[in-house]
Amino acid sequence: MTRLFSCLAAMLAFSVAAAAAEPGLVVVATDPHSEPESVTVAPDGSLILGSASKPVIYRAAKGDTQARVFIDASSEGAVTFLGVLADAPTNTLWACQIMGAGNNRHSTLRSFDLSTGAAKIRWALPGEINLCNDFTLGPDHALYVSDTFARRVYRLRPGAQEGELLIEDRTLDGIDGIAFLDGVLYVNNVISNNLYRIPLDGSGKAGVPEQIWPDRPIKGPDGMRAAHGKLFLAENHNGRASMITVNGDQATVTTVLDGLSQPTAIEPSGDMLWVGDRGSDKAIAIQLPR
């Protein structure tokens, strides 16, 4: 049995090394057991990663292969970070700061200076139990925040210090990734493995979520971003990063990267597509599919 495990470990190490050596593949590592849950790219090309197991946010300069601590929130206690998002026009880094464990979690939306890491605003999400998970910037320049445990989306308007409830719906019990594609708001559900469109009227009021039906199952949909008319999705239950083409209520899903440990984050940037692999403490970049 020991020999078998040794052989399997050697094979795994070889496959990881081979992947890292593959032409066009870029790998940025974080500290061991840091579990980078979300990634974003700053205007200078640096990669920013939130740790789901440590009270830190990492940053790797463009071209570096090792991320270093950028923001240390250990003075806040036993906190961790889920979503991170670079907001270049306002020089802001948004982050979901989490306190507690399991279903007894409390979340604070934090913002920091994107250049220096200096703290800006904080907003504690409403309710006894909540989970600030991810966010996206809308065409109205507002920040849209997903709350996984409270099945809600909040909107933080430009210049606001706290969010307002956009929608609360039972289909969003497990909401995770959130993105605007061509001005339309899409969310996924990491529990039900579903994808939804949330219609917004001219005043910004949300309608009933509309389910999108993919041509193959998506498993553990997590981080989600949009670029070039496509949605890009990290599937944490099957080790894949996927590209989604939406056509009405139907969608075509194309696997763009496979064999990952636990991909939870994705970020198109320029001609690259970054995938955060939480289970292997790294982020991997490939050529952005079109």
PDB file of C-alpha atoms in Angstrom:
ATOM      1  CA  MET A   1       0.000   0.000   0.000  1.00  0.00           C
ATOM      2  CA  THR A   2       2.843   2.379   0.885  1.00  0.00           C
ATOM      3  CA  ARG A   3       4.495   1.635  -2.447  1.00  0.00           C
ATOM      4  CA  LEU A   4       1.215   2.333  -4.239  1.00  0.00           C
ATOM      5  CA  PHE A   5       0.820   5.707  -2.520  1.00  0.00           C
ATOM      6  CA  SER A   6       4.443   6.549  -3.343  1.00  0.00           C
ATOM      7  CA  CYS A   7       3.852   5.777  -6.997  1.00  0.00           C
ATOM      8  CA  LEU A   8       0.672   7.838  -7.061  1.00  0.00           C
ATOM      9  CA  ALA A   9       2.416  10.770  -5.384  1.00  0.00           C
ATOM     10  CA  ALA A  10       5.240  10.597  -7.908  1.00  0.00           C
ATOM     11  CA  MET A  11       2.774  10.534 -10.789  1.00  0.00           C
ATOM     12  CA  LEU A  12       0.920  13.543  -9.367  1.00  0.00           C
ATOM     13  CA  ALA A  13       4.133  15.494  -8.866  1.00  0.00           C
ATOM     14  CA  PHE A  14       5.158  14.708 -12.434  1.00  0.00           C
ATOM     15  CA  SER A  15       1.814  15.835 -13.846  1.00  0.00           C
ATOM     16  CA  VAL A  16       1.947  19.136 -11.932  1.00  0.00           C
ATOM     17  CA  ALA A  17       5.521  19.765 -13.037  1.00  0.00           C
ATOM     18  CA  ALA A  18       4.639  18.907 -16.609  1.00  0.00           C
ATOM     19  CA  ALA A  19       1.681  21.289 -16.537  1.00  0.00           C
ATOM     20  CA  ALA A  20       3.854  24.091 -15.192  1.00  0.00           C
ATOM     21  CA  ALA A  21       6.307  23.511 -18.015  1.00  0.00           C
ATOM     22  CA  GLU A  22       3.624  23.532 -20.692  1.00  0.00           C
ATOM     23  CA  PRO A  23       4.146  26.401 -23.158  1.00  0.00           C
ATOM     24  CA  GLY A  24       1.867  29.360 -22.461  1.00  0.00           C
ATOM     25  CA  LEU A  25       1.021  28.191 -18.940  1.00  0.00           C
ATOM     26  CA  VAL A  26       1.818  30.579 -16.068  1.00  0.00           C
ATOM     27  CA  VAL A  27       1.738  29.487 -12.426  1.00  0.00           C
ATOM     28  CA  VAL A  28       1.757  31.767  -9.359  1.00  0.00           C
ATOM     29  CA  ALA A  29       2.062  30.053  -5.975  1.00  0.00           C
ATOM     30  CA  THR A  30       0.957  31.249  -2.538  1.00  0.00           C
ATOM     31  CA  ASP A  31       2.049  30.026   0.892  1.00  0.00           C
ATOM     32  CA  PRO A  32       1.276  26.371   1.704  1.00  0.00           C
ATOM     33  CA  HIS A  33      -2.302  25.823   2.915  1.00  0.00           C
ATOM     34  CA  SER A  34      -3.294  29.404   2.056  1.00  0.00           C
ATOM     35  CA  GLU A  35      -6.222  28.239  -0.108  1.00  0.00           C
ATOM     36  CA  PRO A  36      -6.529  31.164  -2.560  1.00  0.00           C
ATOM     37  CA  GLU A  37     -10.297  31.375  -3.040  1.00  0.00           C
ATOM     38  CA  SER A  38     -10.551  34.361  -5.369  1.00  0.00           C
ATOM     39  CA  VAL A  39      -8.255  36.184  -7.777  1.00  0.00           C
ATOM     40  CA  THR A  40      -8.226  39.543  -9.516  1.00  0.00           C
ATOM     41  CA  VAL A  41      -5.757  41.464 -11.657  1.00  0.00           C
ATOM     42  CA  ALA A  42      -4.701  45.066 -10.950  1.00  0.00           C
ATOM     43  CA  PRO A  43      -4.040  47.623 -13.715  1.00  0.00           C
ATOM     44  CA  ASP A  44      -0.271  47.088 -13.345  1.00  0.00           C
ATOM     45  CA  GLY A  45      -0.717  43.410 -14.184  1.00  0.00           C
ATOM     46  CA  SER A  46      -0.155  42.162 -10.647  1.00  0.00           C
ATOM     47  CA  LEU A  47      -2.245  39.238  -9.444  1.00  0.00           C
ATOM     48  CA  ILE A  48      -4.174  39.577  -6.158  1.00  0.00           C
ATOM     49  CA  LEU A  49      -5.427  36.524  -4.265  1.00  0.00           C
ATOM     50  CA  GLY A  50      -7.646  36.246  -1.180  1.00  0.00           C
ATOM     51  CA  SER A  51      -6.842  33.499   1.330  1.00  0.00           C
ATOM     52  CA  ALA A  52      -9.684  31.312   2.598  1.00  0.00           C
ATOM     53  CA  SER A  53      -7.564  29.986   5.474  1.00  0.00           C
ATOM     54  CA  LYS A  54      -5.387  32.919   6.581  1.00  0.00           C
ATOM     55  CA  PRO A  55      -6.120  36.582   7.468  1.00  0.00           C
ATOM     56  CA  VAL A  56      -4.217  37.857   4.445  1.00  0.00           C
ATOM     57  CA  ILE A  57      -4.541  38.959   0.850  1.00  0.00           C
ATOM     58  CA  TYR A  58      -1.623  38.080  -1.407  1.00  0.00           C
ATOM     59  CA  ARG A  59      -0.156  39.934  -4.367  1.00  0.00           C
ATOM     60  CA  ALA A  60       2.290  38.864  -7.070  1.00  0.00           C
ATOM     61  CA  ALA A  61       3.894  41.414  -9.372  1.00  0.00           C
ATOM     62  CA  LYS A  62       3.520  40.758 -13.080  1.00  0.00           C
ATOM     63  CA  GLY A  63       6.013  38.066 -14.027  1.00  0.00           C
ATOM     64  CA  ASP A  64       6.558  36.814 -10.471  1.00  0.00           C
ATOM     65  CA  THR A  65       5.837  33.176  -9.659  1.00  0.00           C
ATOM     66  CA  GLN A  66       5.458  33.621  -5.893  1.00  0.00           C
ATOM     67  CA  ALA A  67       2.764  35.772  -4.283  1.00  0.00           C
ATOM     68  CA  ARG A  68       3.571  37.715  -1.124  1.00  0.00           C
ATOM     69  CA  VAL A  69       1.394  39.177   1.614  1.00  0.00           C
ATOM     70  CA  PHE A  70      -0.131  42.473   0.480  1.00  0.00           C
ATOM     71  CA  ILE A  71      -2.729  43.022   3.219  1.00  0.00           C
ATOM     72  CA  ASP A  72      -2.414  41.513   6.697  1.00  0.00           C
ATOM     73  CA  ALA A  73      -5.703  41.580   8.636  1.00  0.00           C
ATOM     74  CA  SER A  74      -4.526  39.486  11.592  1.00  0.00           C
ATOM     75  CA  SER A  75      -5.388  42.385  13.914  1.00  0.00           C
ATOM     76  CA  GLU A  76      -9.049  41.664  13.027  1.00  0.00           C
ATOM     77  CA  GLY A  77      -8.838  38.235  14.659  1.00  0.00           C
ATOM     78  CA  ALA A  78      -9.419  34.862  13.013  1.00  0.00           C
ATOM     79  CA  VAL A  79     -10.651  36.233   9.693  1.00  0.00           C
ATOM     80  CA  THR A  80     -10.242  34.939   6.156  1.00  0.00           C
ATOM     81  CA  PHE A  81     -11.051  36.280   2.706  1.00  0.00           C
ATOM     82  CA  LEU A  82     -13.271  35.050  -0.095  1.00  0.00           C
ATOM     83  CA  GLY A  83     -13.954  37.348  -3.056  1.00  0.00           C
ATOM     84  CA  VAL A  84     -11.461  39.992  -4.177  1.00  0.00           C
ATOM     85  CA  LEU A  85     -12.010  42.457  -7.019  1.00  0.00           C
ATOM     86  CA  ALA A  86      -9.844  45.233  -8.436  1.00  0.00           C
ATOM     87  CA  ASP A  87     -11.848  48.383  -9.234  1.00  0.00           C
ATOM     88  CA  ALA A  88      -9.352  50.328 -11.335  1.00  0.00           C
ATOM     89  CA  PRO A  89     -11.369  53.540 -11.953  1.00  0.00           C
ATOM     90  CA  THR A  90     -11.640  54.181  -8.193  1.00  0.00           C
ATOM     91  CA  ASN A  91      -8.246  52.645  -7.292  1.00  0.00           C
ATOM     92  CA  THR A  92     -10.080  50.279  -4.951  1.00  0.00           C
ATOM     93  CA  LEU A  93      -9.634  46.651  -3.983  1.00  0.00           C
ATOM     94  CA  TRP A  94     -12.890  45.106  -2.789  1.00  0.00           C
ATOM     95  CA  ALA A  95     -12.743  42.074  -0.494  1.00  0.00           C
ATOM     96  CA  CYS A  96     -15.144  39.791   1.394  1.00  0.00           C
ATOM     97  CA  GLN A  97     -13.784  39.378   4.926  1.00  0.00           C
ATOM     98  CA  ILE A  98     -15.176  36.374   6.811  1.00  0.00           C
ATOM     99  CA  MET A  99     -15.347  35.742  10.559  1.00  0.00           C
ATOM    100  CA  GLY A 100     -16.387  32.378  11.995  1.00  0.00           C
ATOM    101  CA  ALA A 101     -16.701  28.914  10.505  1.00  0.00           C
ATOM    102  CA  GLY A 102     -19.295  26.621   8.962  1.00  0.00           C
ATOM    103  CA  ASN A 103     -22.822  28.002   8.925  1.00  0.00           C
ATOM    104  CA  ASN A 104     -22.028  30.451  11.730  1.00  0.00           C
ATOM    105  CA  ARG A 105     -20.212  32.983   9.599  1.00  0.00           C
ATOM    106  CA  HIS A 106     -20.401  36.753   9.557  1.00  0.00           C
ATOM    107  CA  SER A 107     -19.156  38.851   6.687  1.00  0.00           C
ATOM    108  CA  THR A 108     -17.820  42.328   6.194  1.00  0.00           C
ATOM    109  CA  LEU A 109     -17.399  43.997   2.841  1.00  0.00           C
ATOM    110  CA  ARG A 110     -14.008  45.700   2.936  1.00  0.00           C
ATOM    111  CA  SER A 111     -12.330  48.090   0.548  1.00  0.00           C
ATOM    112  CA  PHE A 112      -8.658  48.992   0.353  1.00  0.00           C
ATOM    113  CA  ASP A 113      -6.463  51.318  -1.651  1.00  0.00           C
ATOM    114  CA  LEU A 114      -5.529  49.241  -4.688  1.00  0.00           C
ATOM    115  CA  SER A 115      -1.995  50.631  -4.756  1.00  0.00           C
ATOM    116  CA  THR A 116      -1.027  50.725  -1.075  1.00  0.00           C
ATOM    117  CA  GLY A 117      -3.467  48.381   0.665  1.00  0.00           C
ATOM    118  CA  ALA A 118      -4.601  51.122   3.059  1.00  0.00           C
ATOM    119  CA  ALA A 119      -8.066  50.456   4.483  1.00  0.00           C
ATOM    120  CA  LYS A 120     -11.022  52.447   3.147  1.00  0.00           C
ATOM    121  CA  ILE A 121     -14.587  51.458   4.046  1.00  0.00           C
ATOM    122  CA  ARG A 122     -16.178  48.483   5.789  1.00  0.00           C
ATOM    123  CA  TRP A 123     -19.787  47.366   5.762  1.00  0.00           C
ATOM    124  CA  ALA A 124     -21.076  44.471   7.884  1.00  0.00           C
ATOM    125  CA  LEU A 125     -23.666  42.528   5.913  1.00  0.00           C
ATOM    126  CA  PRO A 126     -27.128  42.395   7.551  1.00  0.00           C
ATOM    127  CA  GLY A 127     -28.465  39.364   9.391  1.00  0.00           C
ATOM    128  CA  GLU A 128     -27.180  36.960  12.014  1.00  0.00           C
ATOM    129  CA  ILE A 129     -25.702  34.609   9.405  1.00  0.00           C
ATOM    130  CA  ASN A 130     -24.367  35.713   6.049  1.00  0.00           C
ATOM    131  CA  LEU A 131     -21.576  34.990   3.598  1.00  0.00           C
ATOM    132  CA  CYS A 132     -20.200  37.735   1.392  1.00  0.00           C
ATOM    133  CA  ASN A 133     -18.831  35.599  -1.419  1.00  0.00           C
ATOM    134  CA  ASP A 134     -18.161  37.493  -4.637  1.00  0.00           C
ATOM    135  CA  PHE A 135     -18.981  40.663  -6.529  1.00  0.00           C
ATOM    136  CA  THR A 136     -19.002  42.378  -9.884  1.00  0.00           C
ATOM    137  CA  LEU A 137     -19.132  45.932 -11.173  1.00  0.00           C
ATOM    138  CA  GLY A 138     -22.222  46.868 -13.146  1.00  0.00           C
ATOM    139  CA  PRO A 139     -22.677  49.184 -16.124  1.00  0.00           C
ATOM    140  CA  ASP A 140     -23.980  51.723 -13.575  1.00  0.00           C
ATOM    141  CA  HIS A 141     -20.555  51.529 -11.828  1.00  0.00           C
ATOM    142  CA  ALA A 142     -22.221  50.060  -8.725  1.00  0.00           C
ATOM    143  CA  LEU A 143     -20.810  47.040  -6.908  1.00  0.00           C
ATOM    144  CA  TYR A 144     -23.087  43.974  -6.854  1.00  0.00           C
ATOM    145  CA  VAL A 145     -22.398  41.560  -3.971  1.00  0.00           C
ATOM    146  CA  SER A 146     -23.530  37.934  -3.610  1.00  0.00           C
ATOM    147  CA  ASP A 147     -24.533  36.651  -0.144  1.00  0.00           C
ATOM    148  CA  THR A 148     -24.502  32.856  -0.288  1.00  0.00           C
ATOM    149  CA  PHE A 149     -26.203  32.064   3.030  1.00  0.00           C
ATOM    150  CA  ALA A 150     -28.847  34.805   2.895  1.00  0.00           C
ATOM    151  CA  ARG A 151     -29.759  34.114  -0.793  1.00  0.00           C
ATOM    152  CA  ARG A 152     -29.337  37.790  -1.565  1.00  0.00           C
ATOM    153  CA  VAL A 153     -27.654  40.232  -3.912  1.00  0.00           C
ATOM    154  CA  TYR A 154     -26.745  43.669  -2.591  1.00  0.00           C
ATOM    155  CA  ARG A 155     -25.928  46.771  -4.600  1.00  0.00           C
ATOM    156  CA  LEU A 156     -23.447  49.353  -3.386  1.00  0.00           C
ATOM    157  CA  ARG A 157     -23.899  52.507  -5.439  1.00  0.00           C
ATOM    158  CA  PRO A 158     -20.891  54.672  -6.336  1.00  0.00           C
ATOM    159  CA  GLY A 159     -19.780  56.658  -3.297  1.00  0.00           C
ATOM    160  CA  ALA A 160     -22.060  54.752  -0.901  1.00  0.00           C
ATOM    161  CA  GLN A 161     -20.793  53.454   2.434  1.00  0.00           C
ATOM    162  CA  GLU A 162     -23.204  50.507   2.641  1.00  0.00           C
ATOM    163  CA  GLY A 163     -25.198  48.285   0.337  1.00  0.00           C
ATOM    164  CA  GLU A 164     -28.901  48.112  -0.438  1.00  0.00           C
ATOM    165  CA  LEU A 165     -30.874  44.926  -1.042  1.00  0.00           C
ATOM    166  CA  LEU A 166     -31.304  44.253  -4.756  1.00  0.00           C
ATOM    167  CA  ILE A 167     -32.980  40.853  -4.552  1.00  0.00           C
ATOM    168  CA  GLU A 168     -33.700  38.028  -2.112  1.00  0.00           C
ATOM    169  CA  ASP A 169     -35.018  34.822  -3.651  1.00  0.00           C
ATOM    170  CA  ARG A 170     -35.099  31.150  -2.656  1.00  0.00           C
ATOM    171  CA  THR A 171     -33.460  30.149  -5.949  1.00  0.00           C
ATOM    172  CA  LEU A 172     -30.426  32.105  -4.742  1.00  0.00           C
ATOM    173  CA  ASP A 173     -29.911  29.919  -1.651  1.00  0.00           C
ATOM    174  CA  GLY A 174     -26.316  29.046  -2.545  1.00  0.00           C
ATOM    175  CA  ILE A 175     -25.584  32.000  -4.821  1.00  0.00           C
ATOM    176  CA  ASP A 176     -21.866  32.286  -5.517  1.00  0.00           C
ATOM    177  CA  GLY A 177     -20.411  33.711  -8.732  1.00  0.00           C
ATOM    178  CA  ILE A 178     -21.842  36.906 -10.183  1.00  0.00           C
ATOM    179  CA  ALA A 179     -21.068  38.760 -13.410  1.00  0.00           C
ATOM    180  CA  PHE A 180     -22.456  41.207 -15.942  1.00  0.00           C
ATOM    181  CA  LEU A 181     -22.354  39.984 -19.540  1.00  0.00           C
ATOM    182  CA  ASP A 182     -23.263  42.595 -22.156  1.00  0.00           C
ATOM    183  CA  GLY A 183     -25.106  44.605 -19.503  1.00  0.00           C
ATOM    184  CA  VAL A 184     -27.108  41.628 -18.212  1.00  0.00           C
ATOM    185  CA  LEU A 185     -26.653  40.254 -14.680  1.00  0.00           C
ATOM    186  CA  TYR A 186     -25.894  36.529 -14.304  1.00  0.00           C
ATOM    187  CA  VAL A 187     -25.371  34.512 -11.115  1.00  0.00           C
ATOM    188  CA  ASN A 188     -24.675  30.876 -10.342  1.00  0.00           C
ATOM    189  CA  ASN A 189     -25.670  28.612  -7.467  1.00  0.00           C
ATOM    190  CA  VAL A 190     -22.931  26.427  -5.989  1.00  0.00           C
ATOM    191  CA  ILE A 191     -25.473  24.209  -4.174  1.00  0.00           C
ATOM    192  CA  SER A 192     -28.046  23.561  -6.913  1.00  0.00           C
ATOM    193  CA  ASN A 193     -25.457  23.727  -9.749  1.00  0.00           C
ATOM    194  CA  ASN A 194     -27.636  26.183 -11.654  1.00  0.00           C
ATOM    195  CA  LEU A 195     -27.073  29.328 -13.679  1.00  0.00           C
ATOM    196  CA  TYR A 196     -29.502  32.268 -13.633  1.00  0.00           C
ATOM    197  CA  ARG A 197     -30.097  35.589 -15.329  1.00  0.00           C
ATOM    198  CA  ILE A 198     -31.508  38.350 -13.109  1.00  0.00           C
ATOM    199  CA  PRO A 199     -33.450  40.876 -15.201  1.00  0.00           C
ATOM    200  CA  LEU A 200     -33.128  44.536 -14.224  1.00  0.00           C
ATOM    201  CA  ASP A 201     -35.616  47.147 -15.414  1.00  0.00           C
ATOM    202  CA  GLY A 202     -34.786  50.708 -16.411  1.00  0.00           C
ATOM    203  CA  SER A 203     -34.814  51.855 -12.799  1.00  0.00           C
ATOM    204  CA  GLY A 204     -32.495  49.029 -11.708  1.00  0.00           C
ATOM    205  CA  LYS A 205     -35.220  46.997  -9.981  1.00  0.00           C
ATOM    206  CA  ALA A 206     -34.631  43.235 -10.118  1.00  0.00           C
ATOM    207  CA  GLY A 207     -37.137  40.773 -11.529  1.00  0.00           C
ATOM    208  CA  VAL A 208     -37.555  37.037 -10.941  1.00  0.00           C
ATOM    209  CA  PRO A 209     -34.372  35.017 -11.664  1.00  0.00           C
ATOM    210  CA  GLU A 210     -34.546  33.166 -14.999  1.00  0.00           C
ATOM    211  CA  GLN A 211     -32.804  29.803 -15.226  1.00  0.00           C
ATOM    212  CA  ILE A 212     -30.275  29.208 -18.002  1.00  0.00           C
ATOM    213  CA  TRP A 213     -30.010  25.617 -19.233  1.00  0.00           C
ATOM    214  CA  PRO A 214     -26.472  24.469 -20.139  1.00  0.00           C
ATOM    215  CA  ASP A 215     -25.817  21.677 -22.647  1.00  0.00           C
ATOM    216  CA  ARG A 216     -23.827  19.762 -20.033  1.00  0.00           C
ATOM    217  CA  PRO A 217     -24.042  19.756 -16.224  1.00  0.00           C
ATOM    218  CA  ILE A 218     -21.954  22.303 -14.351  1.00  0.00           C
ATOM    219  CA  LYS A 219     -20.661  21.022 -11.021  1.00  0.00           C
ATOM    220  CA  GLY A 220     -19.871  23.306  -8.130  1.00  0.00           C
ATOM    221  CA  PRO A 221     -20.110  26.583 -10.070  1.00  0.00           C
ATOM    222  CA  ASP A 222     -18.004  29.100  -8.195  1.00  0.00           C
ATOM    223  CA  GLY A 223     -16.127  32.182  -9.388  1.00  0.00           C
ATOM    224  CA  MET A 224     -17.522  33.663 -12.601  1.00  0.00           C
ATOM    225  CA  ARG A 225     -16.408  36.522 -14.841  1.00  0.00           C
ATOM    226  CA  ALA A 226     -17.292  37.810 -18.308  1.00  0.00           C
ATOM    227  CA  ALA A 227     -15.188  38.799 -21.310  1.00  0.00           C
ATOM    228  CA  HIS A 228     -15.640  39.037 -25.093  1.00  0.00           C
ATOM    229  CA  GLY A 229     -19.289  37.985 -24.996  1.00  0.00           C
ATOM    230  CA  LYS A 230     -18.645  34.868 -22.893  1.00  0.00           C
ATOM    231  CA  LEU A 231     -18.980  33.833 -19.261  1.00  0.00           C
ATOM    232  CA  PHE A 232     -15.976  32.116 -17.701  1.00  0.00           C
ATOM    233  CA  LEU A 233     -16.649  29.768 -14.800  1.00  0.00           C
ATOM    234  CA  ALA A 234     -14.647  27.847 -12.192  1.00  0.00           C
ATOM    235  CA  GLU A 235     -16.285  24.488 -11.400  1.00  0.00           C
ATOM    236  CA  ASN A 236     -14.972  23.418  -8.015  1.00  0.00           C
ATOM    237  CA  HIS A 237     -16.554  19.932  -7.936  1.00  0.00           C
ATOM    238  CA  ASN A 238     -15.060  18.597 -11.156  1.00  0.00           C
ATOM    239  CA  GLY A 239     -11.717  20.402 -11.417  1.00  0.00           C
ATOM    240  CA  ARG A 240     -12.604  22.411 -14.505  1.00  0.00           C
ATOM    241  CA  ALA A 241     -12.530  25.932 -15.825  1.00  0.00           C
ATOM    242  CA  SER A 242     -15.174  26.483 -18.475  1.00  0.00           C
ATOM    243  CA  MET A 243     -16.327  29.009 -21.055  1.00  0.00           C
ATOM    244  CA  ILE A 244     -20.077  29.546 -21.407  1.00  0.00           C
ATOM    245  CA  THR A 245     -21.841  30.922 -24.463  1.00  0.00           C
ATOM    246  CA  VAL A 246     -25.363  32.065 -23.577  1.00  0.00           C
ATOM    247  CA  ASN A 247     -28.084  32.045 -26.225  1.00  0.00           C
ATOM    248  CA  GLY A 248     -31.435  33.013 -24.730  1.00  0.00           C
ATOM    249  CA  ASP A 249     -32.282  30.461 -22.045  1.00  0.00           C
ATOM    250  CA  GLN A 250     -29.757  27.942 -23.390  1.00  0.00           C
ATOM    251  CA  ALA A 251     -25.990  27.821 -22.945  1.00  0.00           C
ATOM    252  CA  THR A 252     -23.065  25.970 -24.492  1.00  0.00           C
ATOM    253  CA  VAL A 253     -20.346  24.962 -22.022  1.00  0.00           C
ATOM    254  CA  THR A 254     -16.778  24.428 -23.244  1.00  0.00           C
ATOM    255  CA  THR A 255     -14.054  23.102 -20.946  1.00  0.00           C
ATOM    256  CA  VAL A 256     -10.913  25.229 -21.263  1.00  0.00           C
ATOM    257  CA  LEU A 257      -8.809  23.770 -18.431  1.00  0.00           C
ATOM    258  CA  ASP A 258      -9.173  20.401 -16.712  1.00  0.00           C
ATOM    259  CA  GLY A 259      -7.457  18.298 -14.050  1.00  0.00           C
ATOM    260  CA  LEU A 260      -7.428  20.991 -11.363  1.00  0.00           C
ATOM    261  CA  SER A 261      -7.655  20.299  -7.639  1.00  0.00           C
ATOM    262  CA  GLN A 262     -10.389  22.709  -6.502  1.00  0.00           C
ATOM    263  CA  PRO A 263     -10.822  25.669  -8.851  1.00  0.00           C
ATOM    264  CA  THR A 264     -12.827  28.408  -7.144  1.00  0.00           C
ATOM    265  CA  ALA A 265     -11.811  31.562  -9.005  1.00  0.00           C
ATOM    266  CA  ILE A 266     -11.453  32.826 -12.544  1.00  0.00           C
ATOM    267  CA  GLU A 267     -10.357  36.137 -14.056  1.00  0.00           C
ATOM    268  CA  PRO A 268      -9.922  37.109 -17.724  1.00  0.00           C
ATOM    269  CA  SER A 269      -7.234  39.775 -18.102  1.00  0.00           C
ATOM    270  CA  GLY A 270      -5.910  40.954 -21.439  1.00  0.00           C
ATOM    271  CA  ASP A 271      -5.096  37.873 -23.487  1.00  0.00           C
ATOM    272  CA  MET A 272      -4.808  35.635 -20.410  1.00  0.00           C
ATOM    273  CA  LEU A 273      -7.311  33.690 -18.328  1.00  0.00           C
ATOM    274  CA  TRP A 274      -6.370  33.227 -14.673  1.00  0.00           C
ATOM    275  CA  VAL A 275      -7.816  30.304 -12.705  1.00  0.00           C
ATOM    276  CA  GLY A 276      -7.446  30.146  -8.930  1.00  0.00           C
ATOM    277  CA  ASP A 277      -6.930  26.550  -7.788  1.00  0.00           C
ATOM    278  CA  ARG A 278      -7.687  26.691  -4.080  1.00  0.00           C
ATOM    279  CA  GLY A 279      -6.827  23.049  -3.478  1.00  0.00           C
ATOM    280  CA  SER A 280      -3.260  23.410  -4.763  1.00  0.00           C
ATOM    281  CA  ASP A 281      -2.459  26.881  -3.343  1.00  0.00           C
ATOM    282  CA  LYS A 282      -1.834  28.441  -6.731  1.00  0.00           C
ATOM    283  CA  ALA A 283      -3.270  30.331  -9.662  1.00  0.00           C
ATOM    284  CA  ILE A 284      -2.749  29.222 -13.235  1.00  0.00           C
ATOM    285  CA  ALA A 285      -3.002  31.338 -16.374  1.00  0.00           C
ATOM    286  CA  ILE A 286      -3.642  30.138 -19.912  1.00  0.00           C
ATOM    287  CA  GLN A 287      -4.247  31.921 -23.189  1.00  0.00           C
ATOM    288  CA  LEU A 288      -7.731  33.441 -23.096  1.00  0.00           C
ATOM    289  CA  PRO A 289     -10.058  31.348 -25.275  1.00  0.00           C
ATOM    290  CA  ARG A 290     -12.304  33.182 -27.714  1.00  0.00           C
TER     291      ARG A 290
END
